[in-house]
Amino acid sequence: MKGCPPATLDPSIYGPVIDRALREDLGDKGDVTTTAVVPPGTEIKACLATREKGRVAGLPVALEVFHRLDPEINVRVLHEDGADVGAGTMIATVEGPARPILTGERTALNILTRLCGIATATRRVVEAIQPYPTRVACT
């Protein structure tokens, strides 16, 4: 996928999760709404933005969803994993054929919000225990 940063995890770890999520979301018929409403060849640019302040996590994994649906989709990462961002911050853009982008957006956002939520909660715990001789060992 053009413009995608390298994932720090081996795709063999998260690839099956993406495949299962897409199968669950699309079933045997695919994205019937997008197919019915969006004409073939339509191009779009989508922005992935935060609703709340937090830590970015899992962006390469979420962007892989789009790559699975169309390897030619272009992405632009504006904030890498580990970045702390404010509410309303655009963290990436996805540009290309509308159908695969719309087909993958729910799955990609579910993955991204889950991983960002875990990272944000973990960051808060790390900050809270900083005065003590303690470390977070696992999330």
PDB file of C-alpha atoms in Angstrom:
ATOM      1  CA  MET A   1       0.000   0.000   0.000  1.00  0.00           C
ATOM      2  CA  LYS A   2       1.501   3.289  -1.034  1.00  0.00           C
ATOM      3  CA  GLY A   3       2.563   5.579   1.806  1.00  0.00           C
ATOM      4  CA  CYS A   4       1.973   3.064   4.599  1.00  0.00           C
ATOM      5  CA  PRO A   5       4.593   2.941   7.351  1.00  0.00           C
ATOM      6  CA  PRO A   6       6.061  -0.465   8.086  1.00  0.00           C
ATOM      7  CA  ALA A   7       4.154  -2.298  10.776  1.00  0.00           C
ATOM      8  CA  THR A   8       6.170  -3.206  13.840  1.00  0.00           C
ATOM      9  CA  LEU A   9       4.280  -6.481  14.155  1.00  0.00           C
ATOM     10  CA  ASP A  10       4.672  -9.343  11.735  1.00  0.00           C
ATOM     11  CA  PRO A  11       1.549  -9.476   9.510  1.00  0.00           C
ATOM     12  CA  SER A  12       1.229 -13.185  10.295  1.00  0.00           C
ATOM     13  CA  ILE A  13       0.218 -12.104  13.808  1.00  0.00           C
ATOM     14  CA  TYR A  14      -2.512  -9.625  12.910  1.00  0.00           C
ATOM     15  CA  GLY A  15      -3.416 -10.730   9.371  1.00  0.00           C
ATOM     16  CA  PRO A  16      -5.768 -13.502  10.503  1.00  0.00           C
ATOM     17  CA  VAL A  17      -7.563 -11.033  12.797  1.00  0.00           C
ATOM     18  CA  ILE A  18      -8.138  -8.684   9.862  1.00  0.00           C
ATOM     19  CA  ASP A  19      -9.303 -11.544   7.642  1.00  0.00           C
ATOM     20  CA  ARG A  20     -11.789 -12.763  10.274  1.00  0.00           C
ATOM     21  CA  ALA A  21     -13.095  -9.256  10.917  1.00  0.00           C
ATOM     22  CA  LEU A  22     -13.646  -8.621   7.212  1.00  0.00           C
ATOM     23  CA  ARG A  23     -15.369 -11.999   6.784  1.00  0.00           C
ATOM     24  CA  GLU A  24     -17.610 -11.252   9.767  1.00  0.00           C
ATOM     25  CA  ASP A  25     -18.449  -7.776   8.491  1.00  0.00           C
ATOM     26  CA  LEU A  26     -18.912  -8.605   4.806  1.00  0.00           C
ATOM     27  CA  GLY A  27     -20.205 -12.181   4.878  1.00  0.00           C
ATOM     28  CA  ASP A  28     -20.773 -13.920   1.546  1.00  0.00           C
ATOM     29  CA  LYS A  29     -22.355 -10.943  -0.187  1.00  0.00           C
ATOM     30  CA  GLY A  30     -19.731  -8.248   0.462  1.00  0.00           C
ATOM     31  CA  ASP A  31     -20.620  -4.636   1.114  1.00  0.00           C
ATOM     32  CA  VAL A  32     -24.058  -4.559  -0.512  1.00  0.00           C
ATOM     33  CA  THR A  33     -24.758  -0.943   0.455  1.00  0.00           C
ATOM     34  CA  THR A  34     -21.565   0.426  -1.091  1.00  0.00           C
ATOM     35  CA  THR A  35     -22.046  -1.721  -4.199  1.00  0.00           C
ATOM     36  CA  ALA A  36     -25.632  -0.475  -4.590  1.00  0.00           C
ATOM     37  CA  VAL A  37     -24.923   3.206  -3.960  1.00  0.00           C
ATOM     38  CA  VAL A  38     -21.373   3.992  -5.115  1.00  0.00           C
ATOM     39  CA  PRO A  39     -20.709   3.894  -8.867  1.00  0.00           C
ATOM     40  CA  PRO A  40     -17.663   1.891  -9.997  1.00  0.00           C
ATOM     41  CA  GLY A  41     -14.611   4.070 -10.550  1.00  0.00           C
ATOM     42  CA  THR A  42     -15.559   6.669  -7.942  1.00  0.00           C
ATOM     43  CA  GLU A  43     -12.503   8.041  -6.141  1.00  0.00           C
ATOM     44  CA  ILE A  44     -12.501   9.488  -2.622  1.00  0.00           C
ATOM     45  CA  LYS A  45     -10.206  10.802   0.061  1.00  0.00           C
ATOM     46  CA  ALA A  46     -11.067   9.808   3.624  1.00  0.00           C
ATOM     47  CA  CYS A  47      -9.612  11.311   6.775  1.00  0.00           C
ATOM     48  CA  LEU A  48      -9.063   9.316   9.952  1.00  0.00           C
ATOM     49  CA  ALA A  49      -9.483  11.716  12.855  1.00  0.00           C
ATOM     50  CA  THR A  50      -9.759  11.392  16.610  1.00  0.00           C
ATOM     51  CA  ARG A  51     -12.871  12.191  18.626  1.00  0.00           C
ATOM     52  CA  GLU A  52     -11.022  12.469  21.918  1.00  0.00           C
ATOM     53  CA  LYS A  53      -7.472  13.157  22.993  1.00  0.00           C
ATOM     54  CA  GLY A  54      -5.377  10.036  23.314  1.00  0.00           C
ATOM     55  CA  ARG A  55      -2.463   7.969  22.084  1.00  0.00           C
ATOM     56  CA  VAL A  56      -2.250   6.636  18.528  1.00  0.00           C
ATOM     57  CA  ALA A  57      -1.769   2.863  18.398  1.00  0.00           C
ATOM     58  CA  GLY A  58      -2.342   0.228  15.742  1.00  0.00           C
ATOM     59  CA  LEU A  59      -2.429   2.571  12.767  1.00  0.00           C
ATOM     60  CA  PRO A  60      -0.394   0.290  10.445  1.00  0.00           C
ATOM     61  CA  VAL A  61      -2.659  -2.621  11.380  1.00  0.00           C
ATOM     62  CA  ALA A  62      -5.823  -0.612  10.709  1.00  0.00           C
ATOM     63  CA  LEU A  63      -4.444   0.651   7.394  1.00  0.00           C
ATOM     64  CA  GLU A  64      -3.686  -2.947   6.381  1.00  0.00           C
ATOM     65  CA  VAL A  65      -7.459  -3.470   6.197  1.00  0.00           C
ATOM     66  CA  PHE A  66      -7.567  -1.153   3.180  1.00  0.00           C
ATOM     67  CA  HIS A  67      -4.525  -2.850   1.650  1.00  0.00           C
ATOM     68  CA  ARG A  68      -6.296  -6.207   1.886  1.00  0.00           C
ATOM     69  CA  LEU A  69      -9.190  -4.783  -0.117  1.00  0.00           C
ATOM     70  CA  ASP A  70      -7.093  -2.843  -2.666  1.00  0.00           C
ATOM     71  CA  PRO A  71      -3.271  -2.693  -2.586  1.00  0.00           C
ATOM     72  CA  GLU A  72      -3.294   0.489  -4.690  1.00  0.00           C
ATOM     73  CA  ILE A  73      -5.019   2.631  -2.053  1.00  0.00           C
ATOM     74  CA  ASN A  74      -2.769   5.523  -1.009  1.00  0.00           C
ATOM     75  CA  VAL A  75      -2.375   6.423   2.640  1.00  0.00           C
ATOM     76  CA  ARG A  76      -0.669   9.332   4.318  1.00  0.00           C
ATOM     77  CA  VAL A  77       0.212   8.933   7.965  1.00  0.00           C
ATOM     78  CA  LEU A  78       0.164  12.241   9.819  1.00  0.00           C
ATOM     79  CA  HIS A  79       0.770  10.907  13.353  1.00  0.00           C
ATOM     80  CA  GLU A  80       2.683   7.689  13.984  1.00  0.00           C
ATOM     81  CA  ASP A  81       1.932   5.076  16.625  1.00  0.00           C
ATOM     82  CA  GLY A  82       2.897   6.366  20.061  1.00  0.00           C
ATOM     83  CA  ALA A  83       1.964   9.974  19.343  1.00  0.00           C
ATOM     84  CA  ASP A  84      -0.268  11.747  21.838  1.00  0.00           C
ATOM     85  CA  VAL A  85      -2.901  13.742  19.969  1.00  0.00           C
ATOM     86  CA  GLY A  86      -5.771  16.054  20.826  1.00  0.00           C
ATOM     87  CA  ALA A  87      -9.441  15.651  20.041  1.00  0.00           C
ATOM     88  CA  GLY A  88     -10.228  16.293  16.393  1.00  0.00           C
ATOM     89  CA  THR A  89      -6.687  15.523  15.197  1.00  0.00           C
ATOM     90  CA  MET A  90      -6.382  14.036  11.730  1.00  0.00           C
ATOM     91  CA  ILE A  91      -4.002  11.069  12.066  1.00  0.00           C
ATOM     92  CA  ALA A  92      -4.083   9.686   8.510  1.00  0.00           C
ATOM     93  CA  THR A  93      -5.706  10.003   5.110  1.00  0.00           C
ATOM     94  CA  VAL A  94      -6.776   7.215   2.778  1.00  0.00           C
ATOM     95  CA  GLU A  95      -7.236   7.974  -0.912  1.00  0.00           C
ATOM     96  CA  GLY A  96      -8.312   5.915  -3.894  1.00  0.00           C
ATOM     97  CA  PRO A  97     -11.273   3.895  -5.124  1.00  0.00           C
ATOM     98  CA  ALA A  98     -14.345   4.602  -3.006  1.00  0.00           C
ATOM     99  CA  ARG A  99     -15.708   1.069  -2.878  1.00  0.00           C
ATOM    100  CA  PRO A 100     -12.818  -0.646  -1.060  1.00  0.00           C
ATOM    101  CA  ILE A 101     -12.286   2.361   1.208  1.00  0.00           C
ATOM    102  CA  LEU A 102     -15.933   2.419   2.282  1.00  0.00           C
ATOM    103  CA  THR A 103     -15.991  -1.375   2.532  1.00  0.00           C
ATOM    104  CA  GLY A 104     -13.042  -1.412   4.929  1.00  0.00           C
ATOM    105  CA  GLU A 105     -13.686   1.705   6.979  1.00  0.00           C
ATOM    106  CA  ARG A 106     -15.765   0.101   9.749  1.00  0.00           C
ATOM    107  CA  THR A 107     -13.319  -2.767  10.268  1.00  0.00           C
ATOM    108  CA  ALA A 108     -10.308  -0.422  10.199  1.00  0.00           C
ATOM    109  CA  LEU A 109     -11.916   2.003  12.642  1.00  0.00           C
ATOM    110  CA  ASN A 110     -12.943  -0.800  15.021  1.00  0.00           C
ATOM    111  CA  ILE A 111      -9.343  -2.024  15.156  1.00  0.00           C
ATOM    112  CA  LEU A 112      -7.925   1.472  15.477  1.00  0.00           C
ATOM    113  CA  THR A 113     -10.284   2.633  18.229  1.00  0.00           C
ATOM    114  CA  ARG A 114      -9.716  -0.523  20.258  1.00  0.00           C
ATOM    115  CA  LEU A 115      -5.919  -0.278  20.090  1.00  0.00           C
ATOM    116  CA  CYS A 116      -5.863   3.493  20.687  1.00  0.00           C
ATOM    117  CA  GLY A 117      -8.167   3.021  23.667  1.00  0.00           C
ATOM    118  CA  ILE A 118      -5.882   0.418  25.231  1.00  0.00           C
ATOM    119  CA  ALA A 119      -2.791   2.578  24.613  1.00  0.00           C
ATOM    120  CA  THR A 120      -4.478   5.674  26.043  1.00  0.00           C
ATOM    121  CA  ALA A 121      -5.631   3.843  29.179  1.00  0.00           C
ATOM    122  CA  THR A 122      -2.171   2.357  29.621  1.00  0.00           C
ATOM    123  CA  ARG A 123      -0.554   5.779  29.293  1.00  0.00           C
ATOM    124  CA  ARG A 124      -2.838   7.106  32.049  1.00  0.00           C
ATOM    125  CA  VAL A 125      -1.869   4.261  34.369  1.00  0.00           C
ATOM    126  CA  VAL A 126       1.841   4.783  33.648  1.00  0.00           C
ATOM    127  CA  GLU A 127       1.470   8.482  34.480  1.00  0.00           C
ATOM    128  CA  ALA A 128      -0.445   7.710  37.684  1.00  0.00           C
ATOM    129  CA  ILE A 129       2.178   5.300  39.015  1.00  0.00           C
ATOM    130  CA  GLN A 130       5.193   7.351  37.948  1.00  0.00           C
ATOM    131  CA  PRO A 131       5.980   8.579  41.505  1.00  0.00           C
ATOM    132  CA  TYR A 132       6.254   4.960  42.703  1.00  0.00           C
ATOM    133  CA  PRO A 133       8.928   2.328  42.007  1.00  0.00           C
ATOM    134  CA  THR A 134       6.491   0.405  39.856  1.00  0.00           C
ATOM    135  CA  ARG A 135       6.160  -0.442  36.176  1.00  0.00           C
ATOM    136  CA  VAL A 136       3.291  -1.614  34.008  1.00  0.00           C
ATOM    137  CA  ALA A 137       4.252  -5.103  32.880  1.00  0.00           C
ATOM    138  CA  CYS A 138       1.364  -5.963  30.579  1.00  0.00           C
ATOM    139  CA  THR A 139      -1.644  -4.323  28.965  1.00  0.00           C
TER     140      THR A 139
END
